[in-house]
Amino acid sequence: MAQRGITYFVIGNSLISATHNQVNTVKMAKELKDLTKRADNYSQWYNDLVMKADLAETSPVRGCMIIKPYGYAIWEKMQAVLDKMFKATGVQNAYFPLLIPKSFFAKEAEHVAGFAKESAVVTHYRLKATPDGKGIMVDPEAKLEEELIIRPTSETMIWNTYKNWIHSYRDLPILCNQWCNVMRWEMRTRPFLRTSEFLWQEGHTAHATEQEAQEEARKMLGVYADFVENYMGVPVVQGVKSETERFAGALDTYTIEAMMQDGKALQSGTSHFLGQNFAKSFDVTFLNKENKPEYVWATSWGVSTRLMGALIMVHSDDNGLVLPPKLAPIQVVIIPISKNDEQLEAITARLKPVIDKLGELRITVKYDDSDNKRPGFKFADYELKGVPVRLVMGGRDLENNTIEVMRRDTLEKESVSFDGIVERVQDMLDDIQKGIFEKARKYRDEHIFECDNYDEFKERIKDGGFYLCHWDGTAETEAQIKEETQATIRCVPFNCEQTPGVDMVSGKPAKYRVIIARSY
């Protein structure tokens, strides 16, 4: 029989218990009340939510964050799904060093130029006590012979390695991915969206032909779109970046762009066709079937903890997080409300078979019968954390064979028959997953506009949205739009019927429409 004050987790078929620390319920109530409303200050609402929902907090290091257990649990679920999807395409995981010799960066000029301003450099390898013995200083005699760059991305390290792995066409393709952290010394940071250190995966592939590499880059973009739409519930636009917005060293950068609730774009994943640039820089060749040497063709692709930012900003509301069931650490929370220990034991006994059955269906359940928080505070806390389904059973429910069900996405609740509750919950989780995607897709589609007048565009862009505008293809026009409106060309969309027209800024002929938006 369950004990009071114990929280039960069902993972798979295992029932796991853990004791609770005491919670200051007065403080919790104040924190929940202080969540900024989206309509008042969307940016502050986001920052509040990250902190109050226990996703992350600031760290002592400027621009870095501490990802808390609840936030990391969401990232782990993302990581597990993506890892399985990558491996289904033949990708294998590896790991490459955090520190990269500075000379490697010098070999690919365009690449190093793209990351030079964000690179953190290790110059010494030892500390020592200050002369007065009261502090610590860098040992000037411990200077490195060659300075090391803390990994902002791994193309240079990996292509230096591939040189030793690739000799013949029989060694190709190489399909490698690594899960790791990277460092990009950002000046303006925001949790998950842009931090100096962040977690990500970076895939790096090597191919015998240009066609194979191009196909790989597009394939992995499709994997990202599949994950973001079908697991995160976030609709995306797939397209190719302008030359100005390409990844440093790439010939083409493919992107998925998502729209947040304030109408801004968030680049949510990129896949790059690198051509032979890195192979030439690091002299990576192979003998083809005719026994002639050729340079290898390459791709790289990655998504990061920025996806956490998208998950928050696309679905959540003024009550807190709204999580897609497929990625929620807790999919169902069950809260008993009892007058005494005897009644609690009876409610727990009634609910135990439900908890077990949901566990068999691989639905993650938290049974919260802790007595250090009142039911109202529990309700608010789980709403804040975005738990998709809440079940509540009290003494009257026990007598009437009923249970209260609430879904987080709509905040609708009803008292239903206890019979068939497992099937009802299973269907509700599926419905929530589909519902939040459709809601986000409807919002996105209602905020995509064709625009051919630059004055009109400059006014309307302030309110957000994706604008389909003709572009003459020049960097000068792109730079003018960015300077005057703080909006950028997000991509040339793939699934858009393209017709020639006139650039709204320059008046020059334009071959296609691009998506222009303000972005994070």
Short mmCIF file of C-alpha atoms in Angstrom, two decimals:
data_model
loop_
_atom_site.label_atom_id
_atom_site.label_comp_id
_atom_site.label_asym_id
_atom_site.label_seq_id
_atom_site.Cartn_x
_atom_site.Cartn_y
_atom_site.Cartn_z
CA MET A 1 0.00 0.00 0.00
CA ALA A 2 1.24 3.51 -0.82
CA GLN A 3 2.66 5.64 1.98
CA ARG A 4 1.69 9.24 2.50
CA GLY A 5 4.37 11.82 1.72
CA ILE A 6 5.86 9.67 -1.04
CA THR A 7 5.76 10.58 -4.74
CA TYR A 8 5.48 7.68 -7.17
CA PHE A 9 6.85 7.70 -10.73
CA VAL A 10 5.94 5.08 -13.31
CA ILE A 11 8.59 4.62 -15.99
CA GLY A 12 7.96 1.66 -18.25
CA ASN A 13 6.61 -1.01 -15.91
CA SER A 14 8.51 0.10 -12.82
CA LEU A 15 6.95 1.92 -9.86
CA ILE A 16 9.59 4.19 -8.32
CA SER A 17 9.10 6.22 -5.13
CA ALA A 18 10.91 9.34 -3.88
CA THR A 19 10.43 11.54 -0.82
CA HIS A 20 9.68 15.27 -1.18
CA ASN A 21 11.52 18.18 0.37
CA GLN A 22 9.40 20.70 2.22
CA VAL A 23 8.04 23.41 -0.05
CA ASN A 24 7.33 26.98 0.98
CA THR A 25 3.81 27.20 -0.41
CA VAL A 26 3.52 30.93 0.25
CA LYS A 27 6.61 31.57 -1.87
CA MET A 28 5.28 29.26 -4.60
CA ALA A 29 1.98 31.15 -4.71
CA LYS A 30 3.78 34.47 -5.10
CA GLU A 31 6.03 33.10 -7.87
CA LEU A 32 3.07 31.76 -9.83
CA LYS A 33 1.23 35.04 -9.46
CA ASP A 34 4.27 36.99 -10.67
CA LEU A 35 4.42 35.27 -14.09
CA THR A 36 4.32 38.15 -16.59
CA LYS A 37 1.46 38.09 -19.11
CA ARG A 38 2.37 37.59 -22.76
CA ALA A 39 0.36 40.61 -23.83
CA ASP A 40 2.18 42.83 -21.34
CA ASN A 41 5.75 41.84 -22.14
CA TYR A 42 6.34 38.76 -24.26
CA SER A 43 10.09 38.75 -23.72
CA GLN A 44 9.77 38.99 -19.93
CA TRP A 45 7.04 36.32 -19.96
CA TYR A 46 9.52 33.97 -21.65
CA ASN A 47 12.30 34.71 -19.19
CA ASP A 48 9.93 34.33 -16.23
CA LEU A 49 8.64 31.02 -17.51
CA VAL A 50 12.09 29.52 -18.03
CA MET A 51 12.97 30.29 -14.41
CA LYS A 52 9.63 29.64 -12.66
CA ALA A 53 8.94 26.35 -14.46
CA ASP A 54 12.31 25.06 -13.21
CA LEU A 55 13.80 24.71 -16.67
CA ALA A 56 16.99 26.70 -16.15
CA GLU A 57 18.65 29.45 -14.16
CA THR A 58 21.53 31.84 -14.67
CA SER A 59 25.05 30.74 -13.80
CA PRO A 60 28.07 32.58 -12.35
CA VAL A 61 29.60 32.58 -15.85
CA ARG A 62 28.36 35.40 -18.07
CA GLY A 63 26.07 34.21 -20.82
CA CYS A 64 25.88 30.62 -19.58
CA MET A 65 22.96 28.85 -17.94
CA ILE A 66 22.34 25.97 -15.58
CA ILE A 67 19.82 23.56 -17.06
CA LYS A 68 17.80 22.21 -14.14
CA PRO A 69 16.61 18.59 -13.89
CA TYR A 70 13.12 19.28 -15.26
CA GLY A 71 14.48 21.22 -18.24
CA TYR A 72 17.15 18.61 -18.86
CA ALA A 73 14.53 15.85 -18.77
CA ILE A 74 12.79 17.50 -21.72
CA TRP A 75 16.10 17.82 -23.59
CA GLU A 76 16.86 14.14 -22.87
CA LYS A 77 13.58 13.12 -24.49
CA MET A 78 14.36 15.28 -27.53
CA GLN A 79 17.84 13.79 -27.69
CA ALA A 80 16.58 10.20 -27.45
CA VAL A 81 14.07 10.64 -30.28
CA LEU A 82 16.49 12.46 -32.57
CA ASP A 83 19.27 9.97 -31.90
CA LYS A 84 17.00 7.13 -32.96
CA MET A 85 15.95 9.02 -36.09
CA PHE A 86 19.57 9.73 -37.04
CA LYS A 87 20.61 6.11 -36.59
CA ALA A 88 17.70 4.97 -38.77
CA THR A 89 19.45 6.78 -41.66
CA GLY A 90 22.76 5.01 -41.00
CA VAL A 91 24.40 7.68 -38.83
CA GLN A 92 26.77 6.59 -36.04
CA ASN A 93 27.78 8.56 -32.96
CA ALA A 94 31.37 9.53 -32.19
CA TYR A 95 33.11 12.11 -30.04
CA PHE A 96 35.78 14.66 -30.96
CA PRO A 97 37.87 16.92 -28.68
CA LEU A 98 36.57 20.11 -27.10
CA LEU A 99 39.82 21.98 -27.83
CA ILE A 100 40.87 22.73 -31.41
CA PRO A 101 44.36 23.94 -32.44
CA LYS A 102 44.21 27.50 -33.73
CA SER A 103 46.13 26.46 -36.86
CA PHE A 104 43.17 24.30 -37.92
CA PHE A 105 40.98 27.40 -38.15
CA ALA A 106 43.54 29.17 -40.31
CA LYS A 107 43.10 26.51 -43.00
CA GLU A 108 39.52 27.54 -43.90
CA ALA A 109 39.44 31.33 -44.19
CA GLU A 110 35.69 31.79 -44.67
CA HIS A 111 34.91 29.44 -41.80
CA VAL A 112 37.28 31.13 -39.33
CA ALA A 113 35.96 34.57 -40.33
CA GLY A 114 32.44 33.43 -39.45
CA PHE A 115 33.42 32.39 -35.91
CA ALA A 116 36.38 34.66 -35.09
CA LYS A 117 34.38 37.15 -33.00
CA GLU A 118 32.74 34.38 -30.97
CA SER A 119 35.79 32.21 -30.28
CA ALA A 120 37.09 31.65 -26.76
CA VAL A 121 40.82 30.90 -26.65
CA VAL A 122 42.87 28.85 -24.19
CA THR A 123 46.38 30.32 -23.85
CA HIS A 124 47.79 28.75 -20.64
CA TYR A 125 47.63 25.37 -18.94
CA ARG A 126 48.47 26.10 -15.30
CA LEU A 127 47.58 28.35 -12.36
CA LYS A 128 49.72 29.22 -9.36
CA ALA A 129 49.48 31.15 -6.11
CA THR A 130 50.00 34.90 -6.19
CA PRO A 131 53.25 36.19 -4.62
CA ASP A 132 51.42 37.14 -1.40
CA GLY A 133 49.93 33.64 -1.20
CA LYS A 134 46.38 34.98 -0.94
CA GLY A 135 45.13 34.40 -4.46
CA ILE A 136 45.50 32.53 -7.73
CA MET A 137 47.06 33.73 -10.96
CA VAL A 138 47.88 32.33 -14.40
CA ASP A 139 51.40 30.94 -14.48
CA PRO A 140 53.17 33.01 -17.17
CA GLU A 141 55.63 30.18 -17.69
CA ALA A 142 52.81 27.79 -18.62
CA LYS A 143 51.90 29.39 -21.92
CA LEU A 144 50.80 26.94 -24.63
CA GLU A 145 53.02 26.61 -27.67
CA GLU A 146 49.87 26.78 -29.79
CA GLU A 147 46.69 28.42 -28.58
CA LEU A 148 43.56 26.29 -28.50
CA ILE A 149 40.03 27.28 -29.52
CA ILE A 150 37.15 26.06 -27.37
CA ARG A 151 34.92 24.29 -29.89
CA PRO A 152 32.39 26.66 -31.53
CA THR A 153 31.71 23.89 -34.08
CA SER A 154 33.80 20.90 -35.12
CA GLU A 155 34.28 20.98 -38.90
CA THR A 156 38.01 21.72 -38.67
CA MET A 157 38.76 19.03 -36.09
CA ILE A 158 36.64 16.45 -37.86
CA TRP A 159 38.05 17.06 -41.33
CA ASN A 160 41.57 16.87 -39.99
CA THR A 161 40.53 13.47 -38.58
CA TYR A 162 38.74 12.29 -41.73
CA LYS A 163 42.01 12.70 -43.61
CA ASN A 164 43.25 9.64 -41.70
CA TRP A 165 40.04 7.68 -42.16
CA ILE A 166 39.45 8.12 -45.89
CA HIS A 167 41.67 6.61 -48.59
CA SER A 168 39.39 4.89 -51.10
CA TYR A 169 35.81 5.15 -52.33
CA ARG A 170 35.25 2.00 -50.26
CA ASP A 171 35.68 4.13 -47.11
CA LEU A 172 32.73 6.32 -48.10
CA PRO A 173 30.27 7.49 -47.05
CA ILE A 174 31.13 8.39 -43.47
CA LEU A 175 28.05 9.37 -41.48
CA CYS A 176 29.06 10.64 -38.03
CA ASN A 177 27.25 12.62 -35.36
CA GLN A 178 28.30 13.84 -31.96
CA TRP A 179 26.28 15.07 -28.98
CA CYS A 180 28.30 17.70 -27.16
CA ASN A 181 28.55 21.27 -25.88
CA VAL A 182 29.98 24.21 -27.81
CA MET A 183 31.14 27.70 -26.88
CA ARG A 184 30.29 30.86 -28.82
CA TRP A 185 31.02 34.01 -26.86
CA GLU A 186 27.73 35.82 -27.37
CA MET A 187 27.33 39.47 -26.39
CA ARG A 188 23.56 39.35 -25.86
CA THR A 189 22.17 36.16 -24.38
CA ARG A 190 18.79 34.66 -23.50
CA PRO A 191 18.18 31.24 -21.90
CA PHE A 192 18.06 28.44 -24.48
CA LEU A 193 17.69 30.82 -27.43
CA ARG A 194 21.22 32.24 -27.37
CA THR A 195 23.81 31.37 -24.76
CA SER A 196 27.60 31.38 -24.77
CA GLU A 197 27.66 27.66 -24.05
CA PHE A 198 24.93 25.38 -25.31
CA LEU A 199 24.21 21.72 -25.95
CA TRP A 200 23.67 20.39 -29.44
CA GLN A 201 24.35 17.64 -31.90
CA GLU A 202 26.46 18.12 -34.99
CA GLY A 203 26.43 15.67 -37.85
CA HIS A 204 29.38 15.53 -40.26
CA THR A 205 29.25 13.37 -43.35
CA ALA A 206 31.69 12.60 -46.16
CA HIS A 207 30.65 11.42 -49.64
CA ALA A 208 32.12 10.32 -52.94
CA THR A 209 29.86 12.52 -55.10
CA GLU A 210 28.26 15.93 -55.05
CA GLN A 211 24.82 14.37 -55.58
CA GLU A 212 25.18 12.10 -52.55
CA ALA A 213 26.19 15.01 -50.35
CA GLN A 214 23.34 17.20 -51.57
CA GLU A 215 20.87 14.38 -50.96
CA GLU A 216 22.24 13.85 -47.45
CA ALA A 217 21.91 17.54 -46.56
CA ARG A 218 18.29 17.63 -47.74
CA LYS A 219 17.50 14.29 -46.08
CA MET A 220 18.69 15.49 -42.69
CA LEU A 221 16.70 18.70 -43.04
CA GLY A 222 13.68 16.46 -43.55
CA VAL A 223 14.54 14.53 -40.38
CA TYR A 224 14.60 17.79 -38.44
CA ALA A 225 11.28 18.93 -39.90
CA ASP A 226 9.72 15.55 -39.08
CA PHE A 227 10.91 15.75 -35.47
CA VAL A 228 9.93 19.37 -34.87
CA GLU A 229 6.46 18.96 -36.35
CA ASN A 230 5.54 15.46 -35.16
CA TYR A 231 7.17 15.44 -31.74
CA MET A 232 7.46 19.11 -30.74
CA GLY A 233 4.15 19.99 -32.41
CA VAL A 234 5.75 23.03 -34.07
CA PRO A 235 5.03 23.74 -37.76
CA VAL A 236 8.04 24.80 -39.82
CA VAL A 237 8.88 26.25 -43.21
CA GLN A 238 11.70 24.51 -45.05
CA GLY A 239 13.93 26.49 -47.36
CA VAL A 240 17.42 27.55 -48.36
CA LYS A 241 19.28 30.49 -46.84
CA SER A 242 20.52 33.49 -48.79
CA GLU A 243 24.26 33.71 -49.39
CA THR A 244 24.59 36.29 -46.61
CA GLU A 245 22.85 34.03 -44.10
CA ARG A 246 24.72 30.83 -44.97
CA PHE A 247 26.83 28.91 -42.50
CA ALA A 248 30.45 30.01 -42.72
CA GLY A 249 32.19 27.77 -45.27
CA ALA A 250 29.02 26.28 -46.79
CA LEU A 251 27.87 26.39 -50.40
CA ASP A 252 24.23 26.02 -49.35
CA THR A 253 22.50 26.17 -45.98
CA TYR A 254 19.06 24.60 -45.66
CA THR A 255 16.86 25.67 -42.76
CA ILE A 256 13.62 25.05 -40.92
CA GLU A 257 12.02 28.27 -39.68
CA ALA A 258 9.34 28.32 -36.97
CA MET A 259 7.05 31.18 -35.98
CA MET A 260 6.76 32.13 -32.32
CA GLN A 261 3.57 33.52 -30.74
CA ASP A 262 4.85 37.08 -31.15
CA GLY A 263 5.22 36.57 -34.90
CA LYS A 264 9.03 36.39 -34.84
CA ALA A 265 10.98 33.65 -36.60
CA LEU A 266 13.27 31.16 -34.89
CA GLN A 267 15.81 29.24 -36.94
CA SER A 268 15.17 25.79 -35.51
CA GLY A 269 17.60 23.58 -37.40
CA THR A 270 20.08 23.83 -40.26
CA SER A 271 21.73 21.43 -42.68
CA HIS A 272 24.70 22.51 -44.77
CA PHE A 273 26.07 21.38 -48.11
CA LEU A 274 29.77 22.11 -47.69
CA GLY A 275 30.90 21.08 -51.17
CA GLN A 276 34.62 20.27 -51.19
CA ASN A 277 35.75 23.32 -49.19
CA PHE A 278 36.86 21.50 -46.08
CA ALA A 279 38.24 18.53 -48.01
CA LYS A 280 40.48 20.91 -49.96
CA SER A 281 41.50 22.85 -46.87
CA PHE A 282 42.56 19.64 -45.07
CA ASP A 283 43.62 17.70 -48.18
CA VAL A 284 41.06 14.92 -47.76
CA THR A 285 41.09 12.87 -50.97
CA PHE A 286 40.08 9.37 -51.98
CA LEU A 287 40.83 7.08 -54.90
CA ASN A 288 37.70 6.65 -57.02
CA LYS A 289 36.68 3.50 -58.89
CA GLU A 290 39.01 4.52 -61.73
CA ASN A 291 41.84 4.72 -59.20
CA LYS A 292 42.07 8.50 -59.61
CA PRO A 293 42.26 10.90 -56.64
CA GLU A 294 39.26 13.14 -55.89
CA TYR A 295 38.35 15.51 -53.09
CA VAL A 296 35.58 14.34 -50.76
CA TRP A 297 32.16 16.04 -50.68
CA ALA A 298 30.79 17.07 -47.30
CA THR A 299 27.76 18.03 -45.22
CA SER A 300 27.17 19.15 -41.66
CA TRP A 301 23.91 19.61 -39.79
CA GLY A 302 22.79 20.45 -36.28
CA VAL A 303 20.08 21.36 -33.80
CA SER A 304 20.61 22.63 -30.28
CA THR A 305 18.93 23.44 -26.99
CA ARG A 306 17.44 26.38 -28.93
CA LEU A 307 14.66 23.89 -29.65
CA MET A 308 13.72 24.24 -25.99
CA GLY A 309 13.08 27.92 -26.64
CA ALA A 310 10.84 27.07 -29.59
CA LEU A 311 8.91 24.56 -27.50
CA ILE A 312 8.26 27.18 -24.84
CA MET A 313 7.37 30.10 -27.10
CA VAL A 314 5.12 28.31 -29.58
CA HIS A 315 2.76 26.52 -27.19
CA SER A 316 2.86 28.02 -23.69
CA ASP A 317 0.34 30.44 -22.17
CA ASP A 318 -0.10 32.81 -19.23
CA ASN A 319 -0.48 29.88 -16.84
CA GLY A 320 2.87 28.38 -17.79
CA LEU A 321 4.26 25.71 -20.06
CA VAL A 322 2.18 23.70 -22.48
CA LEU A 323 4.18 20.61 -23.42
CA PRO A 324 3.52 18.14 -26.23
CA PRO A 325 2.79 14.75 -24.63
CA LYS A 326 5.51 13.03 -26.68
CA LEU A 327 8.20 15.15 -24.98
CA ALA A 328 6.69 15.81 -21.55
CA PRO A 329 8.77 14.29 -18.71
CA ILE A 330 5.50 13.70 -16.83
CA GLN A 331 2.60 12.95 -19.17
CA VAL A 332 -0.03 12.36 -16.49
CA VAL A 333 -0.13 13.57 -12.90
CA ILE A 334 -2.60 11.95 -10.49
CA ILE A 335 -3.52 13.85 -7.32
CA PRO A 336 -5.58 12.21 -4.55
CA ILE A 337 -7.54 14.47 -2.18
CA SER A 338 -8.35 12.81 1.12
CA LYS A 339 -9.64 13.69 4.59
CA ASN A 340 -7.57 11.09 6.42
CA ASP A 341 -5.05 8.28 5.97
CA GLU A 342 -7.73 5.64 5.67
CA GLN A 343 -9.43 7.44 2.80
CA LEU A 344 -6.07 8.06 1.11
CA GLU A 345 -5.28 4.35 1.26
CA ALA A 346 -8.65 3.54 -0.33
CA ILE A 347 -8.12 6.10 -3.13
CA THR A 348 -4.57 4.82 -3.73
CA ALA A 349 -5.81 1.23 -3.92
CA ARG A 350 -8.40 2.27 -6.53
CA LEU A 351 -5.82 4.16 -8.59
CA LYS A 352 -2.98 1.62 -8.43
CA PRO A 353 -4.28 -0.55 -11.34
CA VAL A 354 -4.63 2.61 -13.48
CA ILE A 355 -1.08 3.66 -12.69
CA ASP A 356 0.18 0.17 -13.59
CA LYS A 357 -1.80 0.03 -16.84
CA LEU A 358 -0.59 3.47 -17.96
CA GLY A 359 2.95 2.35 -17.19
CA GLU A 360 2.49 -0.72 -19.36
CA LEU A 361 1.49 1.64 -22.18
CA ARG A 362 4.77 3.56 -21.56
CA ILE A 363 2.87 6.61 -20.37
CA THR A 364 4.86 8.40 -17.68
CA VAL A 365 2.78 8.96 -14.53
CA LYS A 366 3.45 10.89 -11.34
CA TYR A 367 1.24 9.99 -8.39
CA ASP A 368 1.50 12.91 -5.99
CA ASP A 369 0.04 12.16 -2.56
CA SER A 370 2.53 14.38 -0.71
CA ASP A 371 1.07 16.18 2.30
CA ASN A 372 3.40 19.21 2.32
CA LYS A 373 1.45 21.11 -0.36
CA ARG A 374 -2.24 21.88 -0.62
CA PRO A 375 -4.11 20.59 -3.70
CA GLY A 376 -4.50 24.10 -5.13
CA PHE A 377 -0.76 24.67 -5.09
CA LYS A 378 -0.18 21.29 -6.74
CA PHE A 379 -2.63 22.16 -9.49
CA ALA A 380 -0.92 25.49 -10.17
CA ASP A 381 2.56 23.93 -10.09
CA TYR A 382 1.74 21.18 -12.58
CA GLU A 383 -0.02 23.67 -14.84
CA LEU A 384 3.08 25.85 -14.70
CA LYS A 385 5.23 22.87 -15.68
CA GLY A 386 2.97 21.91 -18.56
CA VAL A 387 1.95 18.39 -17.52
CA PRO A 388 -0.49 17.42 -20.33
CA VAL A 389 -3.14 15.55 -18.29
CA ARG A 390 -4.17 15.86 -14.64
CA LEU A 391 -6.37 13.35 -12.83
CA VAL A 392 -7.88 14.12 -9.42
CA MET A 393 -9.76 11.70 -7.18
CA GLY A 394 -11.41 12.69 -3.90
CA GLY A 395 -13.65 10.93 -1.39
CA ARG A 396 -16.83 11.71 -3.34
CA ASP A 397 -15.24 10.44 -6.56
CA LEU A 398 -14.35 7.22 -4.75
CA GLU A 399 -17.97 6.75 -3.73
CA ASN A 400 -19.39 7.68 -7.15
CA ASN A 401 -16.81 5.79 -9.24
CA THR A 402 -15.75 9.03 -10.96
CA ILE A 403 -12.53 10.97 -11.50
CA GLU A 404 -11.80 14.55 -12.55
CA VAL A 405 -9.80 14.95 -15.76
CA MET A 406 -8.10 18.15 -16.91
CA ARG A 407 -6.15 18.72 -20.11
CA ARG A 408 -3.40 21.33 -19.94
CA ASP A 409 -3.66 22.69 -23.48
CA THR A 410 -7.25 23.95 -23.14
CA LEU A 411 -7.56 23.93 -19.31
CA GLU A 412 -10.85 22.09 -19.77
CA LYS A 413 -11.81 19.78 -16.94
CA GLU A 414 -14.70 17.40 -16.37
CA SER A 415 -15.81 14.67 -14.04
CA VAL A 416 -16.01 11.34 -15.87
CA SER A 417 -16.65 7.70 -15.07
CA PHE A 418 -13.64 5.92 -13.62
CA ASP A 419 -14.37 2.98 -15.91
CA GLY A 420 -12.33 3.27 -19.11
CA ILE A 421 -10.14 6.07 -17.73
CA VAL A 422 -6.96 4.52 -19.15
CA GLU A 423 -8.29 4.55 -22.69
CA ARG A 424 -9.66 8.06 -22.19
CA VAL A 425 -6.26 9.32 -21.05
CA GLN A 426 -4.50 7.60 -23.94
CA ASP A 427 -6.87 9.20 -26.45
CA MET A 428 -6.57 12.58 -24.74
CA LEU A 429 -2.78 12.54 -24.99
CA ASP A 430 -3.02 11.81 -28.71
CA ASP A 431 -5.60 14.57 -29.11
CA ILE A 432 -3.43 17.11 -27.25
CA GLN A 433 -0.42 16.26 -29.41
CA LYS A 434 -2.45 16.84 -32.57
CA GLY A 435 -4.32 19.82 -31.16
CA ILE A 436 -1.34 21.92 -30.18
CA PHE A 437 0.23 21.36 -33.60
CA GLU A 438 -2.95 22.41 -35.39
CA LYS A 439 -3.31 25.48 -33.19
CA ALA A 440 0.27 26.53 -33.92
CA ARG A 441 -0.12 25.78 -37.64
CA LYS A 442 -3.29 27.84 -37.85
CA TYR A 443 -1.58 30.77 -36.12
CA ARG A 444 1.44 30.48 -38.40
CA ASP A 445 -0.64 30.28 -41.59
CA GLU A 446 -2.76 33.27 -40.55
CA HIS A 447 0.42 35.31 -40.16
CA ILE A 448 2.06 34.62 -43.52
CA PHE A 449 1.45 37.52 -45.89
CA GLU A 450 2.40 38.41 -49.44
CA CYS A 451 3.71 41.96 -49.63
CA ASP A 452 4.89 44.00 -52.62
CA ASN A 453 5.03 47.50 -51.12
CA TYR A 454 8.08 48.42 -49.05
CA ASP A 455 6.41 51.26 -47.12
CA GLU A 456 3.58 48.91 -46.16
CA PHE A 457 6.11 46.25 -45.21
CA LYS A 458 8.03 48.63 -42.91
CA GLU A 459 4.87 49.36 -40.97
CA ARG A 460 3.46 45.85 -40.79
CA ILE A 461 6.70 44.07 -39.88
CA LYS A 462 6.54 45.76 -36.46
CA ASP A 463 3.60 43.50 -35.62
CA GLY A 464 5.45 40.31 -36.59
CA GLY A 465 4.66 37.67 -39.16
CA PHE A 466 6.30 36.01 -42.16
CA TYR A 467 6.27 38.19 -45.28
CA LEU A 468 6.57 36.64 -48.73
CA CYS A 469 8.34 39.32 -50.76
CA HIS A 470 10.06 39.38 -54.12
CA TRP A 471 13.83 39.79 -53.79
CA ASP A 472 16.31 40.77 -56.46
CA GLY A 473 18.95 38.44 -55.05
CA THR A 474 21.46 41.15 -54.10
CA ALA A 475 23.25 41.48 -50.78
CA GLU A 476 22.77 45.26 -50.98
CA THR A 477 18.99 44.99 -50.90
CA GLU A 478 19.15 42.39 -48.12
CA ALA A 479 21.39 44.67 -46.04
CA GLN A 480 19.08 47.66 -46.54
CA ILE A 481 16.05 45.71 -45.33
CA LYS A 482 17.94 44.56 -42.26
CA GLU A 483 19.23 48.04 -41.41
CA GLU A 484 15.90 49.79 -41.87
CA THR A 485 13.53 47.20 -40.38
CA GLN A 486 15.62 44.80 -38.23
CA ALA A 487 14.13 42.02 -40.36
CA THR A 488 16.13 39.44 -42.29
CA ILE A 489 15.59 37.06 -45.17
CA ARG A 490 14.86 33.80 -43.40
CA CYS A 491 14.89 31.57 -46.48
CA VAL A 492 13.73 30.93 -50.01
CA PRO A 493 10.89 28.52 -49.13
CA PHE A 494 10.67 25.17 -50.89
CA ASN A 495 6.91 24.62 -50.81
CA CYS A 496 5.92 27.93 -52.33
CA GLU A 497 4.67 28.50 -55.85
CA GLN A 498 7.28 30.88 -57.22
CA THR A 499 6.60 33.47 -59.89
CA PRO A 500 8.89 36.24 -61.16
CA GLY A 501 8.16 39.76 -59.97
CA VAL A 502 9.68 43.07 -58.94
CA ASP A 503 11.75 43.66 -55.80
CA MET A 504 9.77 45.94 -53.47
CA VAL A 505 12.93 47.77 -52.37
CA SER A 506 15.09 48.17 -55.49
CA GLY A 507 12.46 47.87 -58.20
CA LYS A 508 14.70 45.38 -60.01
CA PRO A 509 13.47 42.09 -61.50
CA ALA A 510 13.14 39.26 -58.97
CA LYS A 511 13.05 35.53 -59.68
CA TYR A 512 11.26 34.43 -56.51
CA ARG A 513 9.69 35.38 -53.23
CA VAL A 514 11.55 34.95 -49.95
CA ILE A 515 10.33 34.89 -46.36
CA ILE A 516 11.35 38.02 -44.47
CA ALA A 517 10.77 38.31 -40.72
CA ARG A 518 12.18 39.63 -37.52
CA SER A 519 13.82 36.83 -35.61
CA TYR A 520 15.44 35.56 -32.44
#
